[in-house]
mmCIF file of C-alpha atoms in Angstrom:
data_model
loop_
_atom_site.group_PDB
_atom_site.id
_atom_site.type_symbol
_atom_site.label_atom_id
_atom_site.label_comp_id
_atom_site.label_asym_id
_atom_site.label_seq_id
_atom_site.Cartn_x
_atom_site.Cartn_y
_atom_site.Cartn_z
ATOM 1 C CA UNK A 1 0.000 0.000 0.000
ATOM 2 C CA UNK A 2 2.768 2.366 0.301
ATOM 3 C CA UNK A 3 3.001 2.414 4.220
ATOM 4 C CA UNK A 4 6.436 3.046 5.955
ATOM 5 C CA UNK A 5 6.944 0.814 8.637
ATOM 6 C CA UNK A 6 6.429 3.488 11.352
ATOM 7 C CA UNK A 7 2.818 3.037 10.446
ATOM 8 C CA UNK A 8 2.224 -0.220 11.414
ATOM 9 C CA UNK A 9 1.082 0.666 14.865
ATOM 10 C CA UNK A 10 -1.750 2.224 13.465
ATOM 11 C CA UNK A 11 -2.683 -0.341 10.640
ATOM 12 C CA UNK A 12 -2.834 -2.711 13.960
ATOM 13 C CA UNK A 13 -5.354 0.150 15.303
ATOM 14 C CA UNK A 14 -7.287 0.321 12.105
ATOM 15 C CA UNK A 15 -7.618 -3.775 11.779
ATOM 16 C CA UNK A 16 -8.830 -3.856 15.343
ATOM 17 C CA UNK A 17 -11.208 -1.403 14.288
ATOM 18 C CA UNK A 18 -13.133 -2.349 11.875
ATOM 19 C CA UNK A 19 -13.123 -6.365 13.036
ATOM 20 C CA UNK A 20 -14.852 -4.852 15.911
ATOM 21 C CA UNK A 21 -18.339 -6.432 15.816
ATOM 22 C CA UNK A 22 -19.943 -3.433 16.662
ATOM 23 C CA UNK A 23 -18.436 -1.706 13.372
ATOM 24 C CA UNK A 24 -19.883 -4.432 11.288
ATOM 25 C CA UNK A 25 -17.315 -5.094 8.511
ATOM 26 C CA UNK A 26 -20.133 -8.189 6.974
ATOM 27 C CA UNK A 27 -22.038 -4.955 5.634
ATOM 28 C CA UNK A 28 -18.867 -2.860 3.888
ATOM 29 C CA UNK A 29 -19.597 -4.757 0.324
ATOM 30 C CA UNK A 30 -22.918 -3.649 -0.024
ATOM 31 C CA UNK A 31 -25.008 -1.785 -3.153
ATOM 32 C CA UNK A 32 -24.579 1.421 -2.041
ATOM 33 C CA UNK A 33 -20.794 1.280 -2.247
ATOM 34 C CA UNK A 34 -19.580 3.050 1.143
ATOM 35 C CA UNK A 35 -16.495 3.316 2.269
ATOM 36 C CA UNK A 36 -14.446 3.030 5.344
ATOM 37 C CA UNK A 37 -12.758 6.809 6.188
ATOM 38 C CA UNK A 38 -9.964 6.656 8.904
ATOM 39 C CA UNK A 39 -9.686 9.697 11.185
ATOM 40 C CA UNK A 40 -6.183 10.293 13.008
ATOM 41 C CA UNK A 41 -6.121 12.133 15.867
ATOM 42 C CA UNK A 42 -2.981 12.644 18.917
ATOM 43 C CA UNK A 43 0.864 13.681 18.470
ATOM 44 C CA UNK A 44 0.973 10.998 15.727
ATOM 45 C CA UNK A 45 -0.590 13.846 13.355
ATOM 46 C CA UNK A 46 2.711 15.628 13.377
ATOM 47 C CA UNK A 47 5.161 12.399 14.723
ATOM 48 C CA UNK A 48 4.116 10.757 10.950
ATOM 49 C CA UNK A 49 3.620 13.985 8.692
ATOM 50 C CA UNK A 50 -0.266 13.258 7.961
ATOM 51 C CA UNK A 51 -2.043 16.299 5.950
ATOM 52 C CA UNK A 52 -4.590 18.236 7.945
ATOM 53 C CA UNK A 53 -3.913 21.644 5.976
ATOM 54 C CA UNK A 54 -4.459 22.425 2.624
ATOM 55 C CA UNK A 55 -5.733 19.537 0.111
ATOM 56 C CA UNK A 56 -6.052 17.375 2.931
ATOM 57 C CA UNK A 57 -8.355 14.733 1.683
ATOM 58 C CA UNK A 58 -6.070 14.409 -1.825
ATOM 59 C CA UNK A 59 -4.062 11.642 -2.594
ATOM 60 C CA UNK A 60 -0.299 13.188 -2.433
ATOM 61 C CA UNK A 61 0.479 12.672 0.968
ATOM 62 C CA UNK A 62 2.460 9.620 1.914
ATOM 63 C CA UNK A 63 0.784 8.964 5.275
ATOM 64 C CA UNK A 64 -2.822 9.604 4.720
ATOM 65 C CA UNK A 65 -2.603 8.268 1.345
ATOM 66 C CA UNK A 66 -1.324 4.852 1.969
ATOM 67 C CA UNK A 67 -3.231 4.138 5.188
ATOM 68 C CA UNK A 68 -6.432 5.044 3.035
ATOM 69 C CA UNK A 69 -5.173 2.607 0.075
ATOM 70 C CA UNK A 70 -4.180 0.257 3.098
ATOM 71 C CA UNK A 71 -7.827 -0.064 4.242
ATOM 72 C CA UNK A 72 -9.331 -0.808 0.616
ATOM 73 C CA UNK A 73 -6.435 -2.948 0.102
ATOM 74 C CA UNK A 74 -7.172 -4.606 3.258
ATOM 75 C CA UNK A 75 -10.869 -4.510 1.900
ATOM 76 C CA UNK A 76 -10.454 -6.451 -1.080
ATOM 77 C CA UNK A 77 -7.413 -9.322 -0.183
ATOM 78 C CA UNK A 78 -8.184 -10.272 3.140
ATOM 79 C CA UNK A 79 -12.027 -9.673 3.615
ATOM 80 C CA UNK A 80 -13.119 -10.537 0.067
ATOM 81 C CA UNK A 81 -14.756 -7.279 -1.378
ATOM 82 C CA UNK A 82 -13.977 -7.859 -4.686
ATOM 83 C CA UNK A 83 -15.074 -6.721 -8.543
ATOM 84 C CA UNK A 84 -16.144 -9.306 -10.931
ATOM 85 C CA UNK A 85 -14.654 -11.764 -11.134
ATOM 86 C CA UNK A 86 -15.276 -13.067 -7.866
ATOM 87 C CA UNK A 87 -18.107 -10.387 -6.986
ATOM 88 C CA UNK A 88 -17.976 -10.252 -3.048
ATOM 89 C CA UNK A 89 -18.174 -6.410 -3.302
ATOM 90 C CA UNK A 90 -21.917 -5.347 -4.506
ATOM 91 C CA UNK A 91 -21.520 -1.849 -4.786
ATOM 92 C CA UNK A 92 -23.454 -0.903 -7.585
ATOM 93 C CA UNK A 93 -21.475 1.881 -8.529
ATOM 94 C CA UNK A 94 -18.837 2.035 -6.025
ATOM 95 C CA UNK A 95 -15.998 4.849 -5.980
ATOM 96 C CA UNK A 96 -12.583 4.707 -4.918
ATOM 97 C CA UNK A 97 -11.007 4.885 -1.254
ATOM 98 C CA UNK A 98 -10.776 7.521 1.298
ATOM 99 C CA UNK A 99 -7.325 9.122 2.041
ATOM 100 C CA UNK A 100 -6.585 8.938 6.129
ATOM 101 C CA UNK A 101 -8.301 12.325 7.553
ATOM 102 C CA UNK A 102 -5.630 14.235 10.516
ATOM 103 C CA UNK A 103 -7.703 16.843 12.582
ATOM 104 C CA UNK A 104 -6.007 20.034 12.582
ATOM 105 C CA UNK A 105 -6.126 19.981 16.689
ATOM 106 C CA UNK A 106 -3.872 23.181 16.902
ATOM 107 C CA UNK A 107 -6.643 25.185 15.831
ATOM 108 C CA UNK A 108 -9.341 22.876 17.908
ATOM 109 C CA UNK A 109 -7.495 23.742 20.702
ATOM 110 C CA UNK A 110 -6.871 27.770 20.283
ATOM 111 C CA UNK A 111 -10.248 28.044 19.812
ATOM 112 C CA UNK A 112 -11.569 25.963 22.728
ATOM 113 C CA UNK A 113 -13.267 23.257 21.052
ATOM 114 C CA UNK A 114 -12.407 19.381 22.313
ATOM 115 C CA UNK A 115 -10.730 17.476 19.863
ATOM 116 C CA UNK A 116 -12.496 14.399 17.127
ATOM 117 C CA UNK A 117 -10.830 11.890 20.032
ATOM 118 C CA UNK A 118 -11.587 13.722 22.919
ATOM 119 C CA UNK A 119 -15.574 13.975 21.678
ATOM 120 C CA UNK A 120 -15.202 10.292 21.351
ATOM 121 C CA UNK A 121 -14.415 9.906 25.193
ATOM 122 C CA UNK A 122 -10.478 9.630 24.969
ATOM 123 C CA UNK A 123 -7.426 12.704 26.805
ATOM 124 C CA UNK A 124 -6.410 15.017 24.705
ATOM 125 C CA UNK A 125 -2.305 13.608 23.459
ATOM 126 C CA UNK A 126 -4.180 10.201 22.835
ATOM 127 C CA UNK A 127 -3.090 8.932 20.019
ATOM 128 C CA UNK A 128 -6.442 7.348 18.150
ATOM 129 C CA UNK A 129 -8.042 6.181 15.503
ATOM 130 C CA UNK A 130 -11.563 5.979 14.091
ATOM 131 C CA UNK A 131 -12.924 4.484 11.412
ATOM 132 C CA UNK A 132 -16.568 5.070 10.180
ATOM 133 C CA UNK A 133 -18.474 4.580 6.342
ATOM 134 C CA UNK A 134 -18.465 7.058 3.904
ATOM 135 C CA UNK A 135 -21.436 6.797 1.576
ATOM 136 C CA UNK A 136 -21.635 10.338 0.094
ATOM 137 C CA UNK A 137 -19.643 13.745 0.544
ATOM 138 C CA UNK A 138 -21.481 17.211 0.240
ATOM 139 C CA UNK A 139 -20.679 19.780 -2.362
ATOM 140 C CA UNK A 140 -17.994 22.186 -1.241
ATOM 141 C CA UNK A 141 -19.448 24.219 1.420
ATOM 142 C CA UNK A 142 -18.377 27.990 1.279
ATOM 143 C CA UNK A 143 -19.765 30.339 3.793
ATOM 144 C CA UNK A 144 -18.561 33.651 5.373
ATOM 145 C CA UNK A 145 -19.733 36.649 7.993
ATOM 146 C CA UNK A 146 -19.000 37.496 11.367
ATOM 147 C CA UNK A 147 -21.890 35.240 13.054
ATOM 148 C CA UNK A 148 -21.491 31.590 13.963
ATOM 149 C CA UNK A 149 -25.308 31.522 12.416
ATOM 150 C CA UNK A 150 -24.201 32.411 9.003
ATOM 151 C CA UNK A 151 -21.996 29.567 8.913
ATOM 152 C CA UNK A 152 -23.968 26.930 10.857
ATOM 153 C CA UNK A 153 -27.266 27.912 8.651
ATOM 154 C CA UNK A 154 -24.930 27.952 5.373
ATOM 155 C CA UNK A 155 -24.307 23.937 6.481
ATOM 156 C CA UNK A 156 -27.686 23.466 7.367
ATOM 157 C CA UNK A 157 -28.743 24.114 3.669
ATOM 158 C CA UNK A 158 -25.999 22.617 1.848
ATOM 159 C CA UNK A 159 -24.949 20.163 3.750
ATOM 160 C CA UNK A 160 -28.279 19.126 4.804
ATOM 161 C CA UNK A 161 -29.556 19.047 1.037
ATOM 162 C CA UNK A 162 -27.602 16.194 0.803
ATOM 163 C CA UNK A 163 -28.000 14.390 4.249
ATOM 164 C CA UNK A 164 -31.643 14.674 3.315
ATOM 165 C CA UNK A 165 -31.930 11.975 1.315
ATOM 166 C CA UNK A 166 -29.965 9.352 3.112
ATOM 167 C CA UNK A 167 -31.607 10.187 6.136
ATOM 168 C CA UNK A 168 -34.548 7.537 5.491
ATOM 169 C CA UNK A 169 -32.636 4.825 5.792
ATOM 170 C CA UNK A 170 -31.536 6.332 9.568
ATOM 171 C CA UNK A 171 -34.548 7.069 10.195
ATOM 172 C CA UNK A 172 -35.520 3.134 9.539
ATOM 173 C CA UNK A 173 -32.823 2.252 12.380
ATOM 174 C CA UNK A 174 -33.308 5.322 14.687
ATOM 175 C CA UNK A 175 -29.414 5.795 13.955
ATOM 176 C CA UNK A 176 -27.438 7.863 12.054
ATOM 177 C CA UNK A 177 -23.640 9.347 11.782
ATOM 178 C CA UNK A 178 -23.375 12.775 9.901
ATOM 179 C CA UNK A 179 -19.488 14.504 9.846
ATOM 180 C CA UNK A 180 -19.090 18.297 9.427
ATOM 181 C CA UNK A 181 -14.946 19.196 8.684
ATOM 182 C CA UNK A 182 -15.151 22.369 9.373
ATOM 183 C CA UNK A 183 -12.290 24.486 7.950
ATOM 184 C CA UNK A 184 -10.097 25.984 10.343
ATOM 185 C CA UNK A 185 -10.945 29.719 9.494
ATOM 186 C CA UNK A 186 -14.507 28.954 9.818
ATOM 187 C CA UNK A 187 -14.246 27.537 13.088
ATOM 188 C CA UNK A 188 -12.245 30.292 14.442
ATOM 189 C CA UNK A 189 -15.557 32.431 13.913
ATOM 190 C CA UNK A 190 -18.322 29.613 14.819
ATOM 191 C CA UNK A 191 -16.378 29.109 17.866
ATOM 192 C CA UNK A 192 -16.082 33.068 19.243
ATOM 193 C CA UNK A 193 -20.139 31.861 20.126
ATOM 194 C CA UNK A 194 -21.011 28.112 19.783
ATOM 195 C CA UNK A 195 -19.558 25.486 20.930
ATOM 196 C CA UNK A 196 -20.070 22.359 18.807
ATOM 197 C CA UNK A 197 -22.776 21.171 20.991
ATOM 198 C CA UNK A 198 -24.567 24.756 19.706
ATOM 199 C CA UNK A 199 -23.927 23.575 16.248
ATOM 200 C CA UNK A 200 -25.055 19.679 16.760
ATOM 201 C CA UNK A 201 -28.152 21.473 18.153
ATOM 202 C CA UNK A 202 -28.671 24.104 15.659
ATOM 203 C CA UNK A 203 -28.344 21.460 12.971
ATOM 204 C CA UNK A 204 -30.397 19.047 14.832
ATOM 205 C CA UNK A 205 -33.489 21.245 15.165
ATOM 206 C CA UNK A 206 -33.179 23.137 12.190
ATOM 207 C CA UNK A 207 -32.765 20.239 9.055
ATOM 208 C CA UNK A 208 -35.929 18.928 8.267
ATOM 209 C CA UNK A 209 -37.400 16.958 5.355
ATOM 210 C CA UNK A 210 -41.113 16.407 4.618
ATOM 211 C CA UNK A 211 -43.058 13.777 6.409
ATOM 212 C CA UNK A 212 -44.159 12.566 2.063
ATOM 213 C CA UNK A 213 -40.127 13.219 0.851
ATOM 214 C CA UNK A 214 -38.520 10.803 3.280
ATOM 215 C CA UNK A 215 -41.011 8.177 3.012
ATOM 216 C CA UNK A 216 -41.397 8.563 -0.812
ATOM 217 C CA UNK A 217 -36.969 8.810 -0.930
ATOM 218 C CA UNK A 218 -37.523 5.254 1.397
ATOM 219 C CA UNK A 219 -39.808 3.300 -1.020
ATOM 220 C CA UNK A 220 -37.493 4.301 -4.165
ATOM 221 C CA UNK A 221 -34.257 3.084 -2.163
ATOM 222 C CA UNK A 222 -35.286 0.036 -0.794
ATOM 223 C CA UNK A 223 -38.285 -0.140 1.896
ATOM 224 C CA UNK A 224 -41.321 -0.379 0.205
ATOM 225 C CA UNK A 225 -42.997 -0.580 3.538
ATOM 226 C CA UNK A 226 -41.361 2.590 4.850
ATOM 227 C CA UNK A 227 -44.147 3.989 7.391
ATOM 228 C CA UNK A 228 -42.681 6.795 10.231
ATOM 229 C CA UNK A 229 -45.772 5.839 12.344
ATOM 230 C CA UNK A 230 -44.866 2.470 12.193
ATOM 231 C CA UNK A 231 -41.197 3.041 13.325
ATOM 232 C CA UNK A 232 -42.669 5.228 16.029
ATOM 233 C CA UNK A 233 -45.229 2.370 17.206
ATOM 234 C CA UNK A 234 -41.993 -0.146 17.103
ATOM 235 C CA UNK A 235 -40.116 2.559 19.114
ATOM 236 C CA UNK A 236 -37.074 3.064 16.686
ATOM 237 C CA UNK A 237 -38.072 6.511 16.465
ATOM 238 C CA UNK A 238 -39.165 9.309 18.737
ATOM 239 C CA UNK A 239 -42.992 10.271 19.202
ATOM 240 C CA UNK A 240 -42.459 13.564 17.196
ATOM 241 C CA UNK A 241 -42.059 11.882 13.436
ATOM 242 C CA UNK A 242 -45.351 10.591 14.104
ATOM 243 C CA UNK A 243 -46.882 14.289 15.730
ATOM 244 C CA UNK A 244 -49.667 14.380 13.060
ATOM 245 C CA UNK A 245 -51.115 12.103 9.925
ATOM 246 C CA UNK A 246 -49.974 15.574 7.581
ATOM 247 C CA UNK A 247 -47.799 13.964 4.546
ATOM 248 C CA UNK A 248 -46.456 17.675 4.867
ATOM 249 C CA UNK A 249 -45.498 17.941 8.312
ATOM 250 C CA UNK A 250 -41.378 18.443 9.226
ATOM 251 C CA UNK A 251 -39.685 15.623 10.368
ATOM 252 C CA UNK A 252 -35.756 15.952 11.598
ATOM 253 C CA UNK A 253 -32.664 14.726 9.319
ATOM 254 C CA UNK A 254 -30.630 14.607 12.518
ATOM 255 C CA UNK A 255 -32.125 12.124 14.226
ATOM 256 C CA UNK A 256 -29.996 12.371 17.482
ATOM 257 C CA UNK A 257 -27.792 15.755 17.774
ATOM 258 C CA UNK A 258 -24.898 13.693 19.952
ATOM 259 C CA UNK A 259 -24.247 11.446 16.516
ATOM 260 C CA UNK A 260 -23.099 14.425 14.378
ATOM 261 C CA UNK A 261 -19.177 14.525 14.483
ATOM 262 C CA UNK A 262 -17.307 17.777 13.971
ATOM 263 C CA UNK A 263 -13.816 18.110 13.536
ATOM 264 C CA UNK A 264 -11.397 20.887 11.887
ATOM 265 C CA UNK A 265 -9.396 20.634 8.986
ATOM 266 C CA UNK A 266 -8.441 22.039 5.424
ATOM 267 C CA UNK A 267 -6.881 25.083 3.836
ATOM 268 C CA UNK A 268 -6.530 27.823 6.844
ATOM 269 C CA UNK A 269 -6.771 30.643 4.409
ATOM 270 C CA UNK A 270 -10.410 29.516 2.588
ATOM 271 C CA UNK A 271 -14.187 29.576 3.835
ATOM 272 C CA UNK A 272 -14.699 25.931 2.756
ATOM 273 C CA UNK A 273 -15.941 23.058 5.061
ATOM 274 C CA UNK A 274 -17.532 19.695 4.069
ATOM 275 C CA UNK A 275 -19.873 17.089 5.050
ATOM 276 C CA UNK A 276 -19.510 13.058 5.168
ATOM 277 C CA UNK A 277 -22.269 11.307 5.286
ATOM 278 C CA UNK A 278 -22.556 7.303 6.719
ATOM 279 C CA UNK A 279 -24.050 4.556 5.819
ATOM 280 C CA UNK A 280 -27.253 4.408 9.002
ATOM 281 C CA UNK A 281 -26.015 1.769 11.358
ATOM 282 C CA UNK A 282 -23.039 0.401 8.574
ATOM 283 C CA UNK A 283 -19.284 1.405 9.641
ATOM 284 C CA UNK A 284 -20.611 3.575 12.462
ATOM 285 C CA UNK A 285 -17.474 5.602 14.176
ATOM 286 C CA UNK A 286 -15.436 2.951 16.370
ATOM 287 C CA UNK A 287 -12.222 4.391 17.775
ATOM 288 C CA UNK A 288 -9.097 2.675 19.127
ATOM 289 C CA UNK A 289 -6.173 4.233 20.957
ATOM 290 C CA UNK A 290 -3.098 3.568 18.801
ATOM 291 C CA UNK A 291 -0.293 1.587 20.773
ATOM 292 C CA UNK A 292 3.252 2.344 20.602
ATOM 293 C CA UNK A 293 6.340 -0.283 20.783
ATOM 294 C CA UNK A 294 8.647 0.565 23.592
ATOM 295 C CA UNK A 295 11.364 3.016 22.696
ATOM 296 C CA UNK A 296 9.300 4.209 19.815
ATOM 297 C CA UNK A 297 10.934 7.846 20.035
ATOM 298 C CA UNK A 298 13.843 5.847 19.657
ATOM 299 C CA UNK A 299 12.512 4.141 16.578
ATOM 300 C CA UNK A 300 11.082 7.047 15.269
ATOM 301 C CA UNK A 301 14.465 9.124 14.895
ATOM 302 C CA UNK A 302 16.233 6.122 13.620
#
C-alpha cells in the first residue's frame, strides 16, 4: 500500500477497528458502495507527517494516502470485497477509497473546542483512531460573515440538502452518523459563540425533510414498507415523526444531535468546510487508541 513501517502501529489500530463487531465489517460490500474513512487524531498527526492543511483529503500525501489505500487494500485481499470476477463487493457503482483524515487539533485547541478523540471519550495527546463509512460527501461548502449563524445555517442548507436523502434509511434504524470538517478559518468564527454542541443542536433542530419526501426517498431506495408511524409504534423513532397524519409535516434529518461529528481541517486561508455522510447503522465511528512499541521515540528518529 505504500506504508512506511512506522505506520504499522496504526494499521494494527485500524484492523482492530473495523473487526470490531460493533463496526460491522459483513455490511462494507454492499449496493450502495460506502467506504471506510480513517480519522487520526494525537501527536501521531505531526510524529508521521499526515495532511490536515491544505488539500487534505487528496491523494499526495504519503501517510494519509497509503493508510487510506491500506484499508481498501485490506478490503479487497483479506475480507473478500472484490469486482467481478469473484463479486464479493456489490456496490453498484462504487468509488474509490478515502485518504486517512488528521484533525487540525492546533486550531481545535486555540479556539476551545475538544478534539475528534476527545468527543469520542479519549485525553487530549491520545493517540487514536476511528474508522466510520463514507457513503456520500457534500458539495464544497463555502460560507462567510461574522456570526457563527451564518456559517452553521450555510451547512444546514448545503450540507443538509444532501444528508436529506440518506436520512430515510436512519430514520428506519433510529441511527445515524453525519461529519461536518469544518475548515479551520470557519471555526475560528463559529467558535467566538457556539460550541459544537450549539452547532449539533442548531443542525439538529433546524434540518428537516417532509413527512411525504422521506417516506417517498424510502420506497425508491429500498423499503417499500417505509411507514414513520410504524417506526414510532416499534419505538425506533421518537414520538415527534409521528406528531400528526400531515404527509407535509417536518420531520428531523438529525435524528440524534450527539451522533453528528465535527472536527477541523483544510486550507486555513479559505471559507470551505464539508460534510460526510454514513451509511445508518453500517461502519458507524469505532475508535481505538493507537499503541506504541517501547522506545518508539527511539525508533522514530532512527
Amino acid at each position: 500500500a505504500g506504508c512506511r513501517p512506522e505506520y504499522m502501529p496504526v494499521l494494527i489500530a485500524i484492523v482492530e477497528t473495523m473487526s470490531d463487531p460493533y463496526f460491522g465489517i459483513e455490511h462494507a460490500g454492499s449496493t450502495p458502495g460506502w467506504e471506510p474513512l480513517v480519522i487520526v487524531s494525537g501527536p501521531l498527526i505531526k510524529a508521521l507527517d499526515f495532511n490536515y492543511g491544505q488539500g487534505v483529503m487528496r491523494v499526495g500525501r504519503q501517510a494519509n494516502t497509503s493508510i487510506g489505500r491500506f484499508v481498501r487494500l485490506y478490503l479487497r485481499n483479506i475480507c473478500g470485497y472484490r469486482i467481478p470476477p469473484g463479486a464479493g463487493d456489490k456496490g453498484s457503482i462504487g468509488y474509490t477509497f478515502n485518504v486517512a483524515l488528521a484533525e487540525d487539533e492546533d486550531t481545535a485547541r486555540e479556539i476551545g473546542w475538544p478534539t475528534y478523540a476527545m468527543d469520542q471519550g479519549f485525553d487530549a495527546g491520545d493517540n487514536v483512531v476511528t474508522v466510520r463509512s463514507v457513503v456520500c460527501i457534500t458539495p464544497p461548502t463555502y460560507s462567510a460573515g461574522a456570526r457563527a449563524i451564518d456559517h452553521v445555517q450555510q451547512f444546514a442548507d448545503v450540507m443538509g440538502a444532501t444528508f436529506t436523502y440518506w436520512s430515510h434509511t436512519g430514520m428506519k434504524r433510529g441511527f445515524w452518523h453525519p461529519l461536518i470538517v469544518v475548515g479551520p478559518s470557519i471555526a475560528r468564527v463559529i467558535a467566538r459563540e457556539w460550541s459544537k454542541n450549539d452547532v449539533r443542536r442548531y443542525l439538529y433542530e433546524n434540518v428537516k425533510v417532509t413527512a411525504a419526501r422521506a417516506t417517498r426517498y424510502a420506497r425508491m431506495t429500498s423499503t417499500p414498507t417505509f411507514s414513520l408511524e410504524g417506526l414510532v409504534a416499534e419505538g425506533v423513532l421518537p414520538a415527534d415523526y409521528a406528531a400528526s397524519s400531515d404527509a407535509e409535516r417536518l420531520v428531523r434529518v438529525f435524528i440524534h444531535e450527539e451522533m453528528t461529528g465535527i472536527l477541523v481541517a483544510g486550507d486555513p486561508g479559505r471559507n470551505h468546510s464539508r460534510g460526510y455522510m454514513g451509511n445508518h447503522d453500517q461502519g458507524p465511528p469505532v475508535s481505538r487508541r493507537v499503541e506504541l512499541p517501547k522506545r518508539w521515540n527511539e525508533l522514530l528518529a532512527a
